[in-house]
Coordinates of C-alpha atoms in Angstrom, one line a residue:
X1 CA -77.5 -181.5 254.6
X2 CA -79.5 -183.9 252.4
X3 CA -80.2 -187.5 253.4
X4 CA -81.1 -190.3 251.1
X5 CA -82.8 -193.7 251.6
X6 CA -80.3 -195.4 249.2
X7 CA -77.2 -194.8 247.3
X8 CA -79.3 -194.7 244.1
X9 CA -81.3 -191.8 245.4
X10 CA -78.1 -189.8 245.6
X11 CA -77.4 -189.9 241.8
X12 CA -77.7 -186.5 240.2
X13 CA -78.0 -183.0 241.6
X14 CA -74.3 -182.2 241.0
X15 CA -73.3 -178.6 241.4
X16 CA -71.9 -176.0 239.1
X17 CA -68.4 -174.6 239.9
X18 CA -67.3 -171.3 238.4
X19 CA -63.8 -171.2 236.9
X20 CA -61.7 -168.2 238.0
X21 CA -58.0 -168.6 237.6
X22 CA -58.0 -170.9 234.6
X23 CA -60.6 -168.6 232.9
X24 CA -58.8 -165.4 233.7
X25 CA -59.0 -162.9 230.9
X26 CA -62.1 -164.5 229.3
X27 CA -65.2 -162.3 229.3
X28 CA -68.1 -164.9 229.7
X29 CA -68.9 -166.7 232.9
X30 CA -67.5 -170.3 232.6
X31 CA -68.9 -173.0 234.9
X32 CA -68.1 -176.7 235.1
X33 CA -70.4 -179.5 236.2
X34 CA -68.4 -182.1 238.1
X35 CA -70.2 -185.3 237.4
X36 CA -67.8 -187.4 239.5
X37 CA -69.9 -186.2 242.5
X38 CA -72.3 -189.0 241.5
X39 CA -71.7 -192.0 243.8
X40 CA -70.1 -194.2 241.1
X41 CA -67.8 -191.3 240.1
X42 CA -69.2 -190.3 236.7
X43 CA -72.0 -188.9 234.6
X44 CA -72.8 -192.5 233.5
X45 CA -74.5 -193.2 236.9
X46 CA -77.5 -191.2 235.6
X47 CA -77.9 -193.3 232.4
X48 CA -77.1 -196.5 234.1
X49 CA -79.9 -196.1 236.7
X50 CA -82.3 -194.9 234.0
X51 CA -81.6 -197.9 231.7
X52 CA -81.8 -200.3 234.6
X53 CA -85.1 -198.9 235.9
X54 CA -86.7 -199.0 232.5
X55 CA -85.6 -202.6 232.0
X56 CA -87.2 -203.5 235.3
X57 CA -90.4 -201.7 234.4
X58 CA -90.6 -203.4 231.0
X59 CA -89.9 -206.8 232.5
X60 CA -86.6 -207.2 230.7
X61 CA -84.7 -207.5 234.0
X62 CA -86.1 -209.6 236.8
X63 CA -85.0 -210.5 240.3
X64 CA -81.8 -212.6 240.2
X65 CA -81.0 -211.5 236.7
X66 CA -77.7 -210.5 235.1
X67 CA -76.8 -207.0 234.0
X68 CA -74.5 -207.0 231.0
X69 CA -72.8 -204.1 229.2
X70 CA -69.9 -203.3 226.8
X71 CA -68.2 -200.2 228.0
X72 CA -65.0 -198.2 228.3
X73 CA -65.6 -198.3 232.1
X74 CA -67.8 -195.6 233.5
X75 CA -71.2 -197.0 232.4
X76 CA -70.1 -200.4 233.6
X77 CA -69.2 -198.9 237.0
X78 CA -72.6 -197.2 237.2
X79 CA -74.4 -200.4 236.4
X80 CA -72.2 -202.4 238.7
X81 CA -73.0 -200.0 241.6
X82 CA -76.7 -200.3 240.9
X83 CA -76.6 -204.0 240.4
X84 CA -74.8 -204.5 243.7
X85 CA -77.4 -202.4 245.6
X86 CA -80.3 -204.2 243.9
X87 CA -78.9 -207.7 244.1
X88 CA -78.2 -208.4 240.4
X89 CA -75.1 -210.1 238.9
X90 CA -73.1 -207.7 236.7
X91 CA -70.8 -208.8 233.8
X92 CA -68.8 -206.1 232.0
X93 CA -67.1 -206.6 228.7
X94 CA -64.3 -204.1 228.1
X95 CA -60.7 -203.8 227.0
X96 CA -57.5 -204.2 229.0
X97 CA -56.5 -200.7 227.7
X98 CA -58.9 -198.9 230.0
X99 CA -57.4 -197.3 233.1
X100 CA -56.4 -199.7 235.8
X101 CA -58.3 -197.6 238.3
X102 CA -61.6 -198.3 236.4
X103 CA -60.9 -202.0 236.3
X104 CA -60.3 -202.0 240.1
X105 CA -63.5 -200.1 240.8
X106 CA -65.5 -202.5 238.7
X107 CA -64.3 -205.5 240.5
X108 CA -64.7 -203.7 243.9
X109 CA -68.5 -203.5 243.2
X110 CA -68.4 -207.3 242.4
X111 CA -68.7 -207.0 238.6
X112 CA -67.2 -209.8 236.5
X113 CA -64.7 -208.4 234.0
X114 CA -64.4 -210.0 230.5
X115 CA -61.4 -208.4 228.8
X116 CA -61.6 -208.5 225.0
X117 CA -58.7 -207.0 223.0
X118 CA -59.4 -208.4 219.5
X119 CA -58.7 -205.6 216.9
X120 CA -61.7 -206.4 214.7
X121 CA -64.8 -204.5 213.5
X122 CA -67.9 -204.4 215.8
X123 CA -69.8 -207.0 213.7
X124 CA -66.9 -209.5 213.8
X125 CA -67.7 -212.6 216.0
X126 CA -64.5 -211.9 218.1
X127 CA -65.4 -208.2 218.8
X128 CA -66.2 -207.1 222.3
X129 CA -69.7 -206.2 221.2
X130 CA -70.3 -209.5 219.6
X131 CA -69.0 -211.4 222.6
X132 CA -71.3 -209.3 224.9
X133 CA -74.3 -210.1 222.8
X134 CA -73.4 -213.8 222.6
X135 CA -73.1 -214.0 226.4
X136 CA -76.6 -212.5 226.8
X137 CA -78.1 -214.9 224.3
X138 CA -76.5 -217.9 226.2
X139 CA -77.3 -216.7 229.7
X140 CA -80.8 -217.1 231.1
X141 CA -82.1 -213.9 232.8
X142 CA -79.4 -211.7 231.2
X143 CA -80.2 -208.2 230.1
X144 CA -78.0 -206.2 227.8
X145 CA -78.0 -202.5 228.7
X146 CA -76.6 -201.4 225.3
X147 CA -76.1 -197.8 226.1
X148 CA -75.4 -196.8 222.5
X149 CA -78.9 -197.5 221.3
X150 CA -80.9 -197.4 224.6
X151 CA -83.4 -194.5 224.6
X152 CA -83.3 -194.4 228.4
X153 CA -79.7 -193.1 228.1
X154 CA -80.5 -189.6 226.7
X155 CA -83.8 -189.6 228.6
X156 CA -81.9 -189.6 231.9
X157 CA -80.2 -186.3 230.9
X158 CA -83.4 -184.8 229.6
X159 CA -85.0 -185.5 232.9
X160 CA -82.2 -184.5 235.2
X161 CA -79.0 -183.0 233.8
X162 CA -80.7 -180.4 231.6
X163 CA -83.1 -179.1 234.3
X164 CA -80.3 -178.9 236.9
X165 CA -78.2 -176.7 234.6
X166 CA -81.2 -174.4 233.8
X167 CA -82.1 -174.0 237.4
X168 CA -78.6 -173.5 238.7
X169 CA -77.8 -170.8 236.2
X170 CA -81.3 -169.2 236.7
X171 CA -81.9 -169.6 233.0
X172 CA -78.8 -167.6 232.0
X173 CA -76.9 -170.4 230.3
X174 CA -76.2 -169.5 226.7
X175 CA -73.7 -172.3 225.7
X176 CA -73.5 -175.9 226.7
X177 CA -70.3 -177.9 225.9
X178 CA -70.0 -181.7 226.3
X179 CA -68.1 -184.5 224.7
X180 CA -69.8 -186.9 222.4
X181 CA -69.4 -190.6 223.3
X182 CA -72.6 -192.7 223.1
X183 CA -74.4 -189.3 222.5
X184 CA -76.8 -189.7 225.4
X185 CA -75.4 -186.9 227.6
X186 CA -75.2 -184.2 225.0
X187 CA -78.4 -185.2 223.3
X188 CA -80.7 -185.4 226.3
X189 CA -79.2 -182.3 228.1
X190 CA -78.9 -180.3 224.9
X191 CA -82.5 -181.1 223.8
X192 CA -83.9 -179.9 227.2
X193 CA -81.8 -176.7 227.2
X194 CA -82.9 -175.9 223.7
X195 CA -86.5 -176.5 224.4
X196 CA -86.7 -174.6 227.7
X197 CA -84.7 -171.6 226.3
X198 CA -86.7 -171.4 223.1
X199 CA -83.6 -172.4 221.0
X200 CA -81.4 -169.7 222.6
X201 CA -78.8 -172.2 224.1
X202 CA -76.2 -173.3 221.7
X203 CA -74.7 -176.8 222.0
X204 CA -71.1 -177.6 221.2
X205 CA -69.9 -181.2 220.7
X206 CA -66.3 -181.5 221.9
X207 CA -64.7 -184.3 220.0
X208 CA -61.3 -185.9 219.8
X209 CA -59.4 -184.8 216.7
X210 CA -59.7 -188.1 214.9
X211 CA -63.2 -188.9 215.9
X212 CA -65.6 -189.7 213.0
X213 CA -68.3 -187.6 214.6
X214 CA -66.6 -184.3 213.8
X215 CA -65.2 -185.5 210.4
X216 CA -62.0 -187.2 211.5
X217 CA -60.6 -190.4 210.0
X218 CA -62.0 -192.6 212.8
X219 CA -58.6 -193.7 214.0
X220 CA -57.9 -194.5 217.7
X221 CA -57.2 -191.8 220.3
X222 CA -55.8 -191.8 223.8
X223 CA -58.8 -190.2 225.5
X224 CA -61.2 -192.7 226.9
X225 CA -64.9 -192.4 226.6
X226 CA -65.1 -189.7 224.0
X227 CA -65.4 -189.7 220.2
X228 CA -66.1 -192.4 217.6
X229 CA -63.5 -194.9 216.5
X230 CA -64.0 -196.7 213.2
X231 CA -62.1 -200.0 212.6
X232 CA -60.4 -199.8 209.2
X233 CA -62.2 -202.9 208.0
X234 CA -65.7 -201.6 208.9
X235 CA -68.1 -202.0 206.0
X236 CA -71.0 -199.9 207.4
X237 CA -70.3 -197.3 210.1
X238 CA -73.4 -197.2 212.3
X239 CA -73.7 -194.3 214.8
X240 CA -75.4 -194.8 218.1
X241 CA -79.1 -194.3 218.2
X242 CA -78.6 -192.5 221.5
X243 CA -77.0 -189.6 219.6
X244 CA -79.3 -187.0 218.2
X245 CA -77.1 -185.0 215.8
X246 CA -79.8 -182.3 215.3
X247 CA -79.2 -181.1 218.9
X248 CA -75.5 -180.3 218.2
X249 CA -74.9 -176.8 216.7
X250 CA -71.2 -177.3 216.1
X251 CA -68.3 -179.6 216.8
X252 CA -65.0 -178.7 218.2
X253 CA -62.2 -181.2 217.4
X254 CA -59.5 -181.3 220.1
X255 CA -56.1 -183.2 220.1
X256 CA -55.1 -185.6 222.7
X257 CA -52.2 -183.4 223.9
X258 CA -54.5 -180.4 224.3
X259 CA -57.0 -182.4 226.3
X260 CA -54.3 -183.7 228.6
X261 CA -52.9 -180.2 229.0
X262 CA -56.3 -178.9 229.9
X263 CA -57.0 -181.3 232.8
X264 CA -53.6 -181.0 234.2
X265 CA -53.8 -177.2 234.0
X266 CA -57.3 -177.3 235.6
X267 CA -55.9 -179.3 238.6
X268 CA -53.0 -176.9 239.1
X269 CA -55.0 -173.6 238.8
X270 CA -58.4 -174.5 240.2
X271 CA -57.8 -177.6 242.4
X272 CA -60.3 -179.5 240.2
X273 CA -59.1 -183.0 239.2
X274 CA -61.0 -184.1 236.1
X275 CA -60.6 -187.0 233.6
X276 CA -59.3 -187.0 230.1
X277 CA -62.7 -186.6 228.3
X278 CA -63.2 -183.5 230.6
X279 CA -60.1 -182.1 229.0
X280 CA -61.6 -182.4 225.5
X281 CA -64.7 -180.5 226.7
X282 CA -62.5 -177.9 228.5
X283 CA -60.2 -177.2 225.6
X284 CA -63.3 -176.7 223.4
X285 CA -65.0 -174.5 225.9
X286 CA -62.0 -172.2 226.4
X287 CA -61.6 -171.8 222.6
X288 CA -65.3 -171.0 222.4
X289 CA -65.2 -168.5 225.3
X290 CA -62.5 -166.4 223.5
X291 CA -65.2 -165.3 221.1
X292 CA -68.1 -164.6 223.6
X293 CA -69.0 -161.6 225.7
X294 CA -69.9 -160.7 229.3
X295 CA -73.5 -161.5 228.5
X296 CA -72.7 -165.2 227.9
X297 CA -72.7 -168.1 230.4
X298 CA -70.9 -171.3 229.3
X299 CA -71.5 -174.6 231.1
X300 CA -69.0 -177.4 230.6
X301 CA -69.9 -180.9 231.6
X302 CA -67.0 -182.8 233.2
X303 CA -67.8 -186.6 232.9
X304 CA -65.5 -188.0 235.5
X305 CA -62.7 -187.5 238.0
X306 CA -59.0 -187.5 237.3
X307 CA -58.7 -190.1 240.1
X308 CA -59.5 -192.7 237.5
X309 CA -56.5 -191.6 235.4
X310 CA -53.7 -191.1 237.9
X311 CA -51.8 -193.9 236.2
X312 CA -52.2 -192.3 232.7
X313 CA -52.9 -188.6 232.0
X314 CA -51.5 -187.5 235.4
X315 CA -48.5 -189.8 235.3
X316 CA -45.2 -188.4 233.8
X317 CA -43.9 -191.9 233.1
X318 CA -47.1 -192.8 231.1
X319 CA -46.8 -189.5 229.2
X320 CA -43.2 -190.2 228.3
X321 CA -43.9 -193.8 227.2
X322 CA -46.5 -192.5 224.8
X323 CA -44.7 -189.5 223.4
X324 CA -46.6 -186.8 225.1
X325 CA -45.0 -183.6 226.3
X326 CA -44.6 -182.1 229.7
X327 CA -47.7 -180.2 231.1
X328 CA -47.6 -176.6 230.2
X329 CA -50.2 -173.8 230.2
X330 CA -52.4 -174.7 227.2
X331 CA -52.6 -172.4 224.2
X332 CA -56.3 -172.7 223.5
X333 CA -55.9 -171.0 220.0
X334 CA -52.9 -173.1 218.8
X335 CA -53.0 -174.2 215.2
X336 CA -54.5 -177.6 215.8
X337 CA -57.5 -176.1 217.4
X338 CA -58.1 -172.9 215.4
X339 CA -58.1 -174.7 212.1
X340 CA -61.2 -176.7 213.2
X341 CA -60.0 -179.9 211.5
X342 CA -56.5 -180.2 212.9
X343 CA -53.1 -180.3 211.4
X344 CA -52.4 -182.5 208.5
X345 CA -49.4 -184.8 208.3
X346 CA -46.1 -183.1 207.6
X347 CA -47.2 -179.5 208.6
X348 CA -44.7 -179.6 211.4
X349 CA -41.5 -181.6 211.9
X350 CA -43.1 -183.4 214.9
X351 CA -46.5 -183.3 216.5
X352 CA -45.0 -182.3 219.8
X353 CA -42.7 -179.6 218.5
X354 CA -44.3 -177.0 220.8
X355 CA -43.6 -178.9 224.0
X356 CA -40.7 -180.6 225.7
X357 CA -40.8 -184.3 226.0
X358 CA -41.2 -185.4 229.6
X359 CA -37.7 -186.2 230.9
X360 CA -35.9 -185.1 227.8
X361 CA -32.3 -184.2 228.5
X362 CA -32.5 -185.3 232.1
X363 CA -31.0 -188.8 231.6
X364 CA -28.9 -188.4 228.5
X365 CA -29.9 -188.9 224.8
X366 CA -33.5 -190.0 224.1
X367 CA -35.1 -192.4 221.6
X368 CA -36.2 -189.5 219.5
X369 CA -32.6 -188.6 218.8
X370 CA -32.1 -191.9 217.0
X371 CA -35.5 -192.1 215.2
X372 CA -35.9 -191.8 211.4
X373 CA -39.1 -190.7 209.6
X374 CA -41.8 -193.2 209.1
X375 CA -43.0 -193.4 205.5
X376 CA -45.8 -195.9 205.0
X377 CA -47.7 -198.0 202.5
X378 CA -51.3 -199.1 202.9
X379 CA -52.2 -202.8 203.1
X380 CA -54.4 -202.8 200.0
X381 CA -52.0 -200.7 197.8
X382 CA -50.7 -202.4 194.7
X383 CA -47.1 -203.4 195.2
X384 CA -45.9 -201.8 191.9
X385 CA -47.6 -198.5 192.8
X386 CA -46.1 -198.6 196.3
X387 CA -42.6 -199.3 195.0
X388 CA -42.7 -196.5 192.4
X389 CA -44.0 -194.0 195.0
X390 CA -41.3 -194.9 197.5
X391 CA -38.6 -194.6 194.8
X392 CA -39.9 -191.2 193.7
X393 CA -39.6 -190.1 197.4
X394 CA -35.9 -191.1 197.3
X395 CA -36.1 -194.1 199.7
X396 CA -33.2 -196.6 199.5
X397 CA -33.7 -200.3 199.2
X398 CA -33.1 -201.0 202.9
X399 CA -35.0 -198.0 204.4
X400 CA -37.8 -198.9 206.9
X401 CA -41.3 -198.5 205.6
X402 CA -44.4 -199.1 207.7
X403 CA -47.4 -201.2 206.5
X404 CA -50.6 -199.7 207.8
X405 CA -54.3 -200.2 207.5
X406 CA -55.9 -197.9 205.0
X407 CA -57.8 -194.8 206.2
X408 CA -59.5 -192.3 204.0
X409 CA -58.7 -188.7 204.8
X410 CA -56.0 -189.5 207.4
X411 CA -55.9 -186.6 209.9
X412 CA -52.7 -187.4 211.7
X413 CA -49.8 -189.8 211.5
X414 CA -50.9 -193.4 212.1
X415 CA -52.0 -194.6 215.5
X416 CA -50.0 -197.7 216.6
X417 CA -53.2 -199.8 216.2
X418 CA -53.2 -199.0 212.5
X419 CA -49.7 -200.4 212.0
X420 CA -49.6 -203.9 210.6
X421 CA -45.8 -204.3 210.4
X422 CA -42.7 -202.9 208.7
X423 CA -40.9 -203.7 205.4
X424 CA -38.4 -202.2 203.0
X425 CA -38.6 -201.2 199.3
X426 CA -36.4 -204.3 198.5
X427 CA -38.8 -206.7 200.3
X428 CA -41.8 -205.1 198.6
X429 CA -40.4 -205.7 195.1
X430 CA -40.3 -209.4 195.8
X431 CA -43.8 -209.6 197.3
X432 CA -47.2 -210.4 195.7
X433 CA -49.1 -208.2 198.2
X434 CA -48.1 -205.4 200.5
X435 CA -49.3 -207.3 203.5
X436 CA -47.1 -210.3 202.6
X437 CA -44.0 -208.1 202.9
X438 CA -44.8 -207.0 206.5
X439 CA -42.6 -208.0 209.3
X440 CA -43.3 -207.9 213.0
X441 CA -43.0 -204.5 214.7
X442 CA -41.2 -204.2 218.0
X443 CA -42.1 -202.2 221.1
X444 CA -43.7 -198.7 221.1
X445 CA -41.3 -196.1 222.5
X446 CA -42.1 -192.5 223.3
X447 CA -39.6 -190.1 221.7
X448 CA -38.7 -188.7 225.1
X449 CA -37.6 -192.0 226.6
X450 CA -33.9 -192.1 227.7
X451 CA -31.8 -194.8 226.2
X452 CA -31.3 -196.2 229.8
X453 CA -35.1 -196.5 230.3
X454 CA -36.3 -200.1 231.0
X455 CA -38.5 -200.1 227.9
X456 CA -35.4 -199.6 225.8
X457 CA -32.9 -201.8 227.7
X458 CA -35.5 -204.7 227.9
X459 CA -36.0 -204.7 224.1
X460 CA -35.1 -208.2 223.1
X461 CA -34.3 -209.5 219.7
X462 CA -37.4 -211.7 219.8
X463 CA -39.6 -208.6 220.1
X464 CA -38.7 -207.5 216.6
X465 CA -36.0 -205.4 215.0
X466 CA -37.8 -202.2 214.4
X467 CA -39.7 -200.2 217.0
X468 CA -42.3 -197.5 216.6
X469 CA -41.4 -194.0 217.9
X470 CA -44.4 -192.1 219.3
X471 CA -45.0 -188.4 219.4
X472 CA -48.2 -187.4 221.1
X473 CA -49.3 -191.0 220.7
X474 CA -48.9 -191.1 217.0
X475 CA -46.2 -192.9 215.0
X476 CA -43.7 -190.2 214.2
X477 CA -40.8 -192.4 213.2
X478 CA -39.1 -195.8 213.7
X479 CA -35.8 -196.9 215.2
X480 CA -33.8 -200.1 214.6
X481 CA -32.9 -202.2 217.6
X482 CA -29.2 -202.2 216.6
X483 CA -29.1 -198.5 217.0
X484 CA -30.0 -198.6 220.7
X485 CA -28.9 -202.1 221.7
X486 CA -27.1 -204.0 223.0
X487 CA -24.9 -201.3 224.5
X488 CA -27.0 -198.2 224.9
X489 CA -24.3 -196.2 226.8
X490 CA -21.7 -196.9 224.0
X491 CA -24.3 -195.9 221.3
X492 CA -25.1 -192.7 223.2
X493 CA -21.4 -191.8 223.3
X494 CA -21.0 -192.5 219.5
X495 CA -24.0 -190.3 218.8
X496 CA -22.6 -187.5 221.0
X497 CA -19.3 -187.7 219.2

């Protein structure tokens, strides 16, 4: 049994676990590296300690100083843990959309949370990044970790994660699969494995389907900590300096539903509870393993534990509210994965057509039964062009049309964050700009929600007259309040009749 002089000394040296039941039928050996065995609960402990120690060595962080970071949670937790042990103040800028479990862990370590939800580009003065930088500039003794561009981030994995994998597989590893967030983990680990193997190890970047890293449209996704989101008003998309793209041999785009299926399946077949970004890596690894042989060894890095997501990916109510389907055995070669770039809009009637909505049919009719398709116009589109296009598609004057932020090469139906409002062809004809015609959108409702669900019955007139209907987190349709309220039971009876 190992003993350590401090909690910081216990960071790293996580084991490899071979998958058996979930990998049954696959020829290569598949191992996962459970990084939640680090004291802070994620792979980010490694980078956090590395960045902090370098800042101390270079005189950027001094006794009594303040550690500041912008993060989706895990790096902030690692820094907060280290700051607590070393006596620094920790201030973390993040979004209220991160899992509640992460927020609670940050405050448990004594970190101060600054929640910023402004939907603006990174260089906007109201963005979470801009507010973090401004806080550092105004606070004496503050140090900004800035994991995205800090060379100590990938250096941590070159020095520890890569050598651990090489040693623990006795040099037999042939494929390394990891998600791409800041790029530090995959770049540092991948570079070491390539160097020590003479280039034999191949590195796969597992990436959310819409992530810009793998050629997606940059729209939001539901998996925290993986991929690259690009705000629609971004002028120049700057990728992290921590990411070395030359290390990555190929990318594997994975949909949110497939990632959620993967981690829930892993828990139920292996007894391994992993987080959402782990599901992205797992789905990509199983797809890869289908084409390998008995001579191959695949190592999949699992960034954090599912304990941080019990209120989201492992919660049926959350799945239902966001339009995801019930957990099933994942089909690793389903169309969205095999194509490499994912399904385009309209290739299926609904994104979740292959699964049953959680709770569907158990409490009567669901929101999805009342939804109508969601045609959309882009904010910058000329009004006359939009009106002609909608008329050619056969839309009536009072049909609901969404107004969305523009995205080049849109991969899936719009994410709710891309929706500005709703309008009608009639309103558009009287408007100078498309944006001028937009009305407020009501609540977001998963297609599987029963009409008796509180999210439906609590829908007040002041919240807006048109709600977004979600299928796998994307806007698959809309529904007018008058169709569901104020007497949902009566409406359900009318629909059934």
